[in-house]
Short mmCIF file of C-alpha atoms in Angstrom, two decimals:
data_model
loop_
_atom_site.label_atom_id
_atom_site.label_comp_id
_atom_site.label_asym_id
_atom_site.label_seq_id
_atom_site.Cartn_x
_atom_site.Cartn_y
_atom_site.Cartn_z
CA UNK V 141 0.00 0.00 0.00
CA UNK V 142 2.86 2.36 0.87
CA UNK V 143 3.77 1.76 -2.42
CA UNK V 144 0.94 2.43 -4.17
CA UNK V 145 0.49 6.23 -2.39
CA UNK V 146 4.15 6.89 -3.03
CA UNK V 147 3.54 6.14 -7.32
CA UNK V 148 0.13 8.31 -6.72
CA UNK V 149 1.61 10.89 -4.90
CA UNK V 150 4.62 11.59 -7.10
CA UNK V 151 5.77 14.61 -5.89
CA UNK V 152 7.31 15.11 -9.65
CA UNK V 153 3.36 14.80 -11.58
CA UNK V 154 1.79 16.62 -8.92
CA UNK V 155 4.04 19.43 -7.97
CA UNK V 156 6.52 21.98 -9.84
CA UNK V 157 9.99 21.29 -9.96
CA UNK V 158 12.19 21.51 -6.85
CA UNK V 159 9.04 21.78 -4.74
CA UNK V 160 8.04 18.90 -2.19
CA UNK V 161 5.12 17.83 -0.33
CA UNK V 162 7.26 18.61 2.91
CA UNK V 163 7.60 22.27 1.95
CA UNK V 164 3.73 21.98 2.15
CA UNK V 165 3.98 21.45 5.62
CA UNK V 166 2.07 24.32 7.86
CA UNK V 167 4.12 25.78 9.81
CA UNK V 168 3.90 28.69 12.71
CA UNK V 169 4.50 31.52 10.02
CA UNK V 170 2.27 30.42 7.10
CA UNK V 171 -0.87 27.94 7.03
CA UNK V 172 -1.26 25.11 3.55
CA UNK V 173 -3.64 22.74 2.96
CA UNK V 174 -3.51 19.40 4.49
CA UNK V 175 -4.87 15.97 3.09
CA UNK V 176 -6.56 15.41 6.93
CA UNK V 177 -8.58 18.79 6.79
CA UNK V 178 -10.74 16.82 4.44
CA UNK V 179 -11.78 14.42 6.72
CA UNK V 180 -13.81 17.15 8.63
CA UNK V 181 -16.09 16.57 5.13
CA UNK V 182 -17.79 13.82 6.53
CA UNK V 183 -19.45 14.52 9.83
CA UNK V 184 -20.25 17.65 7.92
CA UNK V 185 -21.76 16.28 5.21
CA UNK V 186 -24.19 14.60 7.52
CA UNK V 187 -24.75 17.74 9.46
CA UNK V 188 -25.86 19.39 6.45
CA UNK V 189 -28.47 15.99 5.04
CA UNK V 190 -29.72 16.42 8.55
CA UNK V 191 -30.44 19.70 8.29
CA UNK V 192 -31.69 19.39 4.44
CA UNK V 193 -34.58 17.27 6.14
CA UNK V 194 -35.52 19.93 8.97
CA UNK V 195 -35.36 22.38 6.03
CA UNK V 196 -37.71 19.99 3.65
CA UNK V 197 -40.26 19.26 6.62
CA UNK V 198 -40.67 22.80 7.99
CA UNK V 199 -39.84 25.63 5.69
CA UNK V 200 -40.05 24.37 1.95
CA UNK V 201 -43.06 22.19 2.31
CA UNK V 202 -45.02 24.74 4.03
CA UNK V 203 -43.78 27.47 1.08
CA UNK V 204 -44.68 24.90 -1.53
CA UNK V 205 -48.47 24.83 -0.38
CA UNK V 206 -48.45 28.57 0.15
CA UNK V 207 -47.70 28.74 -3.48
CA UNK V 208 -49.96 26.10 -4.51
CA UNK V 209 -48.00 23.56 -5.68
CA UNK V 210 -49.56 20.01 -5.96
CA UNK V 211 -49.60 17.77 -3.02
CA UNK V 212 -50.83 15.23 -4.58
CA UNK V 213 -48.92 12.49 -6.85
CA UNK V 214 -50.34 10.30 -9.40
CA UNK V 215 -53.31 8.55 -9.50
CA UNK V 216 -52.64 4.79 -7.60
CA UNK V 217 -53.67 1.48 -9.44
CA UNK V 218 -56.31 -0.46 -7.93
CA UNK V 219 -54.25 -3.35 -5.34
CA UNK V 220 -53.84 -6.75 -6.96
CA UNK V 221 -51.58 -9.00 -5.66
CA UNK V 222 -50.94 -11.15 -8.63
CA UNK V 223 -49.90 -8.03 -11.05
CA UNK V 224 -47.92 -6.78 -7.93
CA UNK V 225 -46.04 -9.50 -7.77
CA UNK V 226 -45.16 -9.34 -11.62
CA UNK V 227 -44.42 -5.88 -11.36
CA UNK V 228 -41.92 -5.97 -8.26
CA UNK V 229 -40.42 -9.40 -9.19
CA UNK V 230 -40.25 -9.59 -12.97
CA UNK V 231 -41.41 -6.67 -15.18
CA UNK V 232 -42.62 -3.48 -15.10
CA UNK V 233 -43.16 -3.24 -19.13
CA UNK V 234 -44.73 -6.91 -19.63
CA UNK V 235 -44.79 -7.64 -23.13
CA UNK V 236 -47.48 -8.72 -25.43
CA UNK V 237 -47.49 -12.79 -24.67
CA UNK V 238 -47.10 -11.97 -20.87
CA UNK V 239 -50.19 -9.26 -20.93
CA UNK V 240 -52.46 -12.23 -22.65
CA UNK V 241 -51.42 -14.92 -20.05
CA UNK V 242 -52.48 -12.26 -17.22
CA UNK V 243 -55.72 -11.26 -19.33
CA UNK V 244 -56.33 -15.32 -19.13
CA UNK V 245 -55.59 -15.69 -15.29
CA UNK V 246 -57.35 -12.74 -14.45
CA UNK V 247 -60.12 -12.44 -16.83
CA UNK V 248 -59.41 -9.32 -17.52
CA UNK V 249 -59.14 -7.62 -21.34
CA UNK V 250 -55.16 -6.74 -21.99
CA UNK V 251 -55.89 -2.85 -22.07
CA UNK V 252 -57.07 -2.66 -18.60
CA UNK V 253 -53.51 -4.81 -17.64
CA UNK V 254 -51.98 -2.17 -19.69
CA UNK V 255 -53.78 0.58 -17.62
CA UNK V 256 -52.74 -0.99 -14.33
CA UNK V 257 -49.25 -1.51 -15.27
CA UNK V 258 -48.81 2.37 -16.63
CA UNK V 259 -50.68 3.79 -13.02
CA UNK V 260 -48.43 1.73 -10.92
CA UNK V 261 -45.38 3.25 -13.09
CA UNK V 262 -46.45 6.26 -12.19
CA UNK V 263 -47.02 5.82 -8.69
CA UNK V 264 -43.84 5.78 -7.96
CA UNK V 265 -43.25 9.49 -9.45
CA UNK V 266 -43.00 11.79 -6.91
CA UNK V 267 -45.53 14.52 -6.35
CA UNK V 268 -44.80 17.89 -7.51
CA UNK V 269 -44.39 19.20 -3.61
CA UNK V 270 -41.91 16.67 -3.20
CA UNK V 271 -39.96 18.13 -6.25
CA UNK V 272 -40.42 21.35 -4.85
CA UNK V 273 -38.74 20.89 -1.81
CA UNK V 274 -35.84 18.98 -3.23
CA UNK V 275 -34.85 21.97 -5.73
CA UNK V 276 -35.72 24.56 -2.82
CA UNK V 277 -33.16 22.91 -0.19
CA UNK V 278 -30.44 23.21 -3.48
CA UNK V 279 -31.71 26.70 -4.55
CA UNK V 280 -30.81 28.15 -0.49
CA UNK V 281 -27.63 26.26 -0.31
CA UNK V 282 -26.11 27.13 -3.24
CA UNK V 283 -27.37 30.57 -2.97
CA UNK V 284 -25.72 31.05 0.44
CA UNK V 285 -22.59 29.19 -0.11
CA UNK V 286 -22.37 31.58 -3.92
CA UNK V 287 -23.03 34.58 -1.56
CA UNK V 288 -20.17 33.48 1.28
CA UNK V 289 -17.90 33.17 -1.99
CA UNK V 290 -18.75 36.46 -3.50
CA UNK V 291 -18.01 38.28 0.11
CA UNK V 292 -14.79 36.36 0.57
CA UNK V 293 -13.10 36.28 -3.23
CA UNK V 294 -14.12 39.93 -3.41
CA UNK V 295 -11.45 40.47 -1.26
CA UNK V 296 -9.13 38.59 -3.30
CA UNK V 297 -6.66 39.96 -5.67
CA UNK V 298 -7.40 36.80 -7.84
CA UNK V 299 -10.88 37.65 -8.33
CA UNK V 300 -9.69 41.37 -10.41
CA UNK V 301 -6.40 39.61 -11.54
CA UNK V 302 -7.06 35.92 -12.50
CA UNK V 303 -3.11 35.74 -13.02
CA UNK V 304 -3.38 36.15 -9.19
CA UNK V 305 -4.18 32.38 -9.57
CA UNK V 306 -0.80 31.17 -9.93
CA UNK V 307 1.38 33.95 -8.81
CA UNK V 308 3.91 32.13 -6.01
CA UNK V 309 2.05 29.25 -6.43
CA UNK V 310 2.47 26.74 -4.56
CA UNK V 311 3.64 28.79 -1.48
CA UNK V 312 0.15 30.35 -0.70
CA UNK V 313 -0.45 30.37 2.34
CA UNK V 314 -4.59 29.04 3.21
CA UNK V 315 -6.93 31.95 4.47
CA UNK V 316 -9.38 30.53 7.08
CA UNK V 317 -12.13 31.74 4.76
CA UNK V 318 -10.45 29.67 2.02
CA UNK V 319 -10.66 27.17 4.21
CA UNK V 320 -14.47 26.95 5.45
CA UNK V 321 -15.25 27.61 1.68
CA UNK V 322 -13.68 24.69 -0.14
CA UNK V 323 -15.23 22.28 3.22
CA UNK V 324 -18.71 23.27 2.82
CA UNK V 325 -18.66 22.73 -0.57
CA UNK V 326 -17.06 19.32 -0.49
CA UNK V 327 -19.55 18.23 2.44
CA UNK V 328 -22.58 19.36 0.32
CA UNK V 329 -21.44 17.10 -2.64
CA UNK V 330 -21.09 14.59 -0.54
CA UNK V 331 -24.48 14.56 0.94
CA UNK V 332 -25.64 14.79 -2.05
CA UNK V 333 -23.60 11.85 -3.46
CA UNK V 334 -25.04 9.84 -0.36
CA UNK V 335 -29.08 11.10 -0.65
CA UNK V 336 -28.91 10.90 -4.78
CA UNK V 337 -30.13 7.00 -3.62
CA UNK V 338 -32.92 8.43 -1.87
CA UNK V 339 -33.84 11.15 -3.24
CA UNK V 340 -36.09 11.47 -6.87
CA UNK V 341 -34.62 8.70 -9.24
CA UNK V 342 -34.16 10.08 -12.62
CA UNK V 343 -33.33 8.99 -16.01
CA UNK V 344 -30.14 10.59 -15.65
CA UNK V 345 -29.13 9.25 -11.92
CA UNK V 346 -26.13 7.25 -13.52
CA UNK V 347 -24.96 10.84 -15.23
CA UNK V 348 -25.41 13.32 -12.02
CA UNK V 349 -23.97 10.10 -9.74
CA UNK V 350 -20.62 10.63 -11.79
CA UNK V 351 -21.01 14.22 -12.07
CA UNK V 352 -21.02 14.38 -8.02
CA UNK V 353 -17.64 11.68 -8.04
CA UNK V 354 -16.05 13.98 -10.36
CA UNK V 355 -16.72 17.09 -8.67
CA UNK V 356 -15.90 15.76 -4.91
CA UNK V 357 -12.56 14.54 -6.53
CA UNK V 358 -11.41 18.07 -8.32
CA UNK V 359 -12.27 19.38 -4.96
CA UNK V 360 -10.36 17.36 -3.14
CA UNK V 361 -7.60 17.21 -5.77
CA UNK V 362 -7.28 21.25 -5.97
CA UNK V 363 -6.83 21.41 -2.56
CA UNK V 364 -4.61 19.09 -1.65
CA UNK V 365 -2.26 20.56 -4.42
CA UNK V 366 -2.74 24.04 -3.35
CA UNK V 367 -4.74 24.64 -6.30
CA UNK V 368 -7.24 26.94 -3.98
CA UNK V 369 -7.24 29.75 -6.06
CA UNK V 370 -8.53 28.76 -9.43
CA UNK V 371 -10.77 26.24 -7.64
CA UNK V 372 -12.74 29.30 -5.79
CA UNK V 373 -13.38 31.03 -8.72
CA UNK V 374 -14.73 27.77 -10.32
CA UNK V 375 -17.11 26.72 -7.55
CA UNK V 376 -18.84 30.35 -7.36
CA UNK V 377 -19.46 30.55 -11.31
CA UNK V 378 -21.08 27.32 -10.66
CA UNK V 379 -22.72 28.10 -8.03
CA UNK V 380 -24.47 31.11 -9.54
CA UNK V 381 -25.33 28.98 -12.19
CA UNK V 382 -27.01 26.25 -10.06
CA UNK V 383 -28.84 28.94 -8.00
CA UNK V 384 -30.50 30.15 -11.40
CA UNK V 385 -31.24 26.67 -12.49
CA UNK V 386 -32.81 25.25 -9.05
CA UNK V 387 -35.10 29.08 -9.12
CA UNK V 388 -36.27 27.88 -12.64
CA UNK V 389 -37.10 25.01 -11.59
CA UNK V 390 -39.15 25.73 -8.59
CA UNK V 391 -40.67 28.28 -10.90
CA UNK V 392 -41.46 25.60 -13.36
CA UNK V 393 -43.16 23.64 -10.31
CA UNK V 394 -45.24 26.89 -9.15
CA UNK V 395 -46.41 26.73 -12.77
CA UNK V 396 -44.78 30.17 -13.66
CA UNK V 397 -43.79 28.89 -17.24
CA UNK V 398 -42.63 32.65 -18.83
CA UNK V 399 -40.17 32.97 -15.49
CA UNK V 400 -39.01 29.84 -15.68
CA UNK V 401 -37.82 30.26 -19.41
CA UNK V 402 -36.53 33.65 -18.21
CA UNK V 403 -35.00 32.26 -15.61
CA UNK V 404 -33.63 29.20 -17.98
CA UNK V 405 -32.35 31.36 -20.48
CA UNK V 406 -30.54 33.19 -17.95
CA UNK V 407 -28.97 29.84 -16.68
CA UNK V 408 -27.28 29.59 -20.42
CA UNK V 409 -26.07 32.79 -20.25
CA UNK V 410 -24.35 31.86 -17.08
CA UNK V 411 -22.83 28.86 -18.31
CA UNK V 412 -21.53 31.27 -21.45
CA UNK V 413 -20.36 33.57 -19.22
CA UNK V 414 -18.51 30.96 -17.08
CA UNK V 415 -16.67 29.08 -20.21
CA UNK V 416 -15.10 32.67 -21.19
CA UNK V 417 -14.18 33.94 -18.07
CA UNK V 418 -12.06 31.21 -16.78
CA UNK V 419 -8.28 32.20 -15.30
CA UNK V 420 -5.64 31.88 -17.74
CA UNK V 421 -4.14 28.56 -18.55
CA UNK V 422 -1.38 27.59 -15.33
CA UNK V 423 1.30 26.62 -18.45
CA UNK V 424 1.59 29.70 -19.44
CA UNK V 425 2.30 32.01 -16.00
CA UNK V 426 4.62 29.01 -14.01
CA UNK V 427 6.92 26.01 -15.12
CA UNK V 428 4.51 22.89 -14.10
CA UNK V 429 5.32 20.42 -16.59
CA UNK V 430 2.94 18.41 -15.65
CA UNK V 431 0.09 20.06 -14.36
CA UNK V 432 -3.64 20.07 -16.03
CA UNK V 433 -5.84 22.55 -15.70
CA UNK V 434 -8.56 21.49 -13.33
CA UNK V 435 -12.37 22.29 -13.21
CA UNK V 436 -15.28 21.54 -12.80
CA UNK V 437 -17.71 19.15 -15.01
CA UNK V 438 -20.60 21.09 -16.30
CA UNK V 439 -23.80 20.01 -14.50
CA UNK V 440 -26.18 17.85 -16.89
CA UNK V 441 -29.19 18.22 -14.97
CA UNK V 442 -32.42 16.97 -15.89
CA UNK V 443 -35.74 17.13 -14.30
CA UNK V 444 -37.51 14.25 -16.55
CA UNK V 445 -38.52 11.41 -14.09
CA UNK V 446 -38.25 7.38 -14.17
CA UNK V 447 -41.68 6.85 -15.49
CA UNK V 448 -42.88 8.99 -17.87
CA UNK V 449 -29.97 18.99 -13.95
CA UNK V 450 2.98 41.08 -14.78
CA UNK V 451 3.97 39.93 -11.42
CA UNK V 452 6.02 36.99 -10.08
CA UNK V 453 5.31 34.26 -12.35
CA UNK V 454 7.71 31.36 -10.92
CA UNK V 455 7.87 29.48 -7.99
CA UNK V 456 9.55 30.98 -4.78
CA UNK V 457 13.54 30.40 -5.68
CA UNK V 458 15.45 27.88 -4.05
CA UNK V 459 16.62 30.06 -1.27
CA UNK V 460 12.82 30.31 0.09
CA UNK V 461 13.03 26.93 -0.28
CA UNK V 462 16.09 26.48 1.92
CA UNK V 463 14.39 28.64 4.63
CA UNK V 464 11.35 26.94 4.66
CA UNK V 465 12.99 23.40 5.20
CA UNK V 466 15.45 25.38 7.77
CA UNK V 467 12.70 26.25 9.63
CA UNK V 468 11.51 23.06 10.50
CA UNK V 469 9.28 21.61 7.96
CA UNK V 470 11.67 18.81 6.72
CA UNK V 471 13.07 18.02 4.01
CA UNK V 472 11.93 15.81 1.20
CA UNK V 473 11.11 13.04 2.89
CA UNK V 474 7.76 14.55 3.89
CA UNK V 475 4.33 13.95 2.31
CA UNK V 476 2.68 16.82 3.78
CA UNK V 477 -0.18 14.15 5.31
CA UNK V 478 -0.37 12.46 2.18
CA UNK V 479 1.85 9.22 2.85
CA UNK V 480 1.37 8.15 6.13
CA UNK V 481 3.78 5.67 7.38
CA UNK V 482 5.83 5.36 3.76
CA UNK V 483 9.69 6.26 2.71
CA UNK V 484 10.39 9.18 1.32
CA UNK V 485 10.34 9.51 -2.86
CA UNK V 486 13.45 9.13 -4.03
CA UNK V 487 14.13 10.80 -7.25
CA UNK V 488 14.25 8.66 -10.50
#
C-alpha cells in the first residue's frame, strides 16, 4: 500500500519542480492545505443531510403549499396481488405474450392490464411538492454558499487579476475563509452523493452520480495541491449557475412557465459567461510540466422522471526553499499528510 500512495503521490506529476510535499507542511509563520482537513467533510456532510430534512419538513413544504404547488402524486392502481407481484419481481413493461397470459388468469381484457401496469409506473413518481422541496433545499444552499464566496473572493486579488491564480504558487499560504469555503462545498457534494439514492430517481441518476464523483474529486484534488485559487473562482461561477437553475425550476413547479424560461435562459447565459471567463491557462504564467488545468464538469441536470440537472510568475527560488525546510518543515522526505507511514520519494 505504501507503495501504491508513493507512485500516486509523485511529488514530480503533482508538484513543480524543486518543490516537495514537505515544503507543504504548515508551519507557525504560514498555514497550507492538508490531506486530513478533508476528513472534517464527513461529519459535515451529515450535518448538512440532517439539516436538508428539517429544512424539507418545515420551511419548503409549508412554502410549496403557500404557493400552490400540488400535493398530490399520481393517480394509484387499484391493489392486486398477482400483477404486484409481476411488477416488483419480474417486469414493469410486460410484453405482449405476458399481458395475454395475465388477461387469461385474471379475466381481464389486456388494455385494462396495460392501464394498471402504466398507473403503478407512475405511482412511484414523486408529487410535484416533493420536487419542490428537493430543488428549494439546493436553490438556499447554493445561494448562500455563492453569496459566502462572492463576500470572501471579493477580497481577493485573484478575483480582479485571475493571473493572481498562480502567482507564487504553490507557497500560498490558506486563508481561514479559504478554508471553510472549499469544506462546505465538499460536504454538500457529498451529501448529495449519499441522498442521490434516496432522493427522486431520474433517467439521468447514472450521469449526475458521476457528475457528483467527479466534482468531490477536483475538490479534493485542488486542494490538496494548493490549487485553492482557481478552484474558488470555479465553484462560485457554478454556483451562480445552479442557484439560477434550481429558481427555474421551482418556478417551473409553481407553474410560472414565462419565469421559468426567463430564468432558464438566464442559466445559459451563465454557463456562457462561465466558459469565457475562466483564469488563464497555469502553463503559461509558471513552469509545471505536468500540471492540467482542473475544473469543474458542467452540471447535466435533468428534471424528466423514471416513469414517464505582470507579477512573479515562478515558484519561490530555491533560497525560500532552503528557509522553509530550515525552519523546520523537513526536508523531502515529507508527504505533507499524504503518505502516512511510507519512505520518502526518491528521485528517478
Amino acid at each position: 500500500m505504501a507503495g501504491i500512495l508513493a507512485w500516486f503521490w509523485n511529488e514530480r506529476f503533482w508538484l513543480p519542480h524543486n518543490v516537495t510535499w514537505a515544503d507543504l507542511q504548515s508551519t507557525e509563520e504560514a498555514s497550507f492545505p492538508q490531506a486530513e482537513d478533508l476528513y472534517l467533510a464527513f461529519p459535515l456532510a451529515f450535518c448538512i443531510f440532517m439539516i436538508r430534512l428539517l429544512f424539507e419538513r418545515f420551511i419548503a413544504k409549508p412554502c410549496a403549499l403557500g404557493l400552490k404547488v400540488q400535493a398530490n402524486g399520481p393517480q394509484k392502481a387499484q391493489p392486486n396481488a398477482i400483477l404486484e407481484k409481476v411488477f416488483t419481481a419480474i417486469t414493469k413493461h410486460p410484453d405482449e405474450k405476458r399481458l395475454e397470459g395475465l388477461s387469461k388468469q385474471l379475466d381481464w381484457d389486456v388494455r385494462s392490464i396495460q392501464r394498471w401496469f402504466r398507473q403503478r409506473r407512475n405511482q412511484e413518481k414523486p408529487s410535484t411538492l416533493t420536487k419542490f422541496c428537493e430543488s428549494m433545499w439546493r436553490f438556499t444552499f447554493y445561494l448562500y454558499i455563492f453569496t459566502y464566496g462572492v463576500r470572501f473572493l471579493k477580497k481577493t486579488p485573484w478575483l480582479w487579476n485571475t493571473r493572481q491564480c498562480w502567482n507564487g504558487y504553490p507557497y500560498q499560504p490558506l486563508m481561514p475563509d479559504l478554508h471553510y469555503y472549499y469544506i462546505a462545498e465538499l460536504s454538500f457534494y457529498w451529501s448529495l452523493m449519499f441522498s442521490q439514492f434516496i432522493d427522486i430517481k431520474r433517467k439521468d441518476f447514472g450521469i449526475m452520480f458521476t457528475h457528483h464523483i467527479i466534482t468531490v474529486t477536483l475538490i479534493t484534488f485542488s486542494y490538496v495541491t494548493n490549487l485553492t485559487r482557481v478552484g474558488t473562482l470555479t465553484l462560485c461561477l457554478h454556483d451562480a449557475a445552479d442557484v439560477v437553475l434550481e429558481a427555474a425550476k421551482m418556478a417551473n413547479y409553481c407553474k410560472c412557465q414565462k419565469l421559468s424560461d426567463l430564468l432558464f435562459l438566464t442559466f445559459a447565459i451563465v454557463f456562457i459567461v462561465i466558459s469565457t471567463s475562466f483564469p488563464p491557462n497555469a502553463k503559461y504564467l509558471i513552469p509545471l510540466p505536468n500540471l492540467q488545468l482542473k475544473t469543474v464538469t458542467k452540471d447535466d441536470r435533468s428534471d424528466i422522471e423514471s416513469s414517464s440537472d505582470e507579477e512573479e510568475t515562478v515558484p519561490r527560488s530555491k533560497t525560500l526553499h532552503s528557509t522553509i525546510t530550515t525552519n523546520g518543515t523537513g526536508g523531502a522526505n515529507g508527504t505533507n499528510g499524504y503518505l502516512t507511514g511510507s519512505t520518502c520519494l526518491e528521485e528517478h
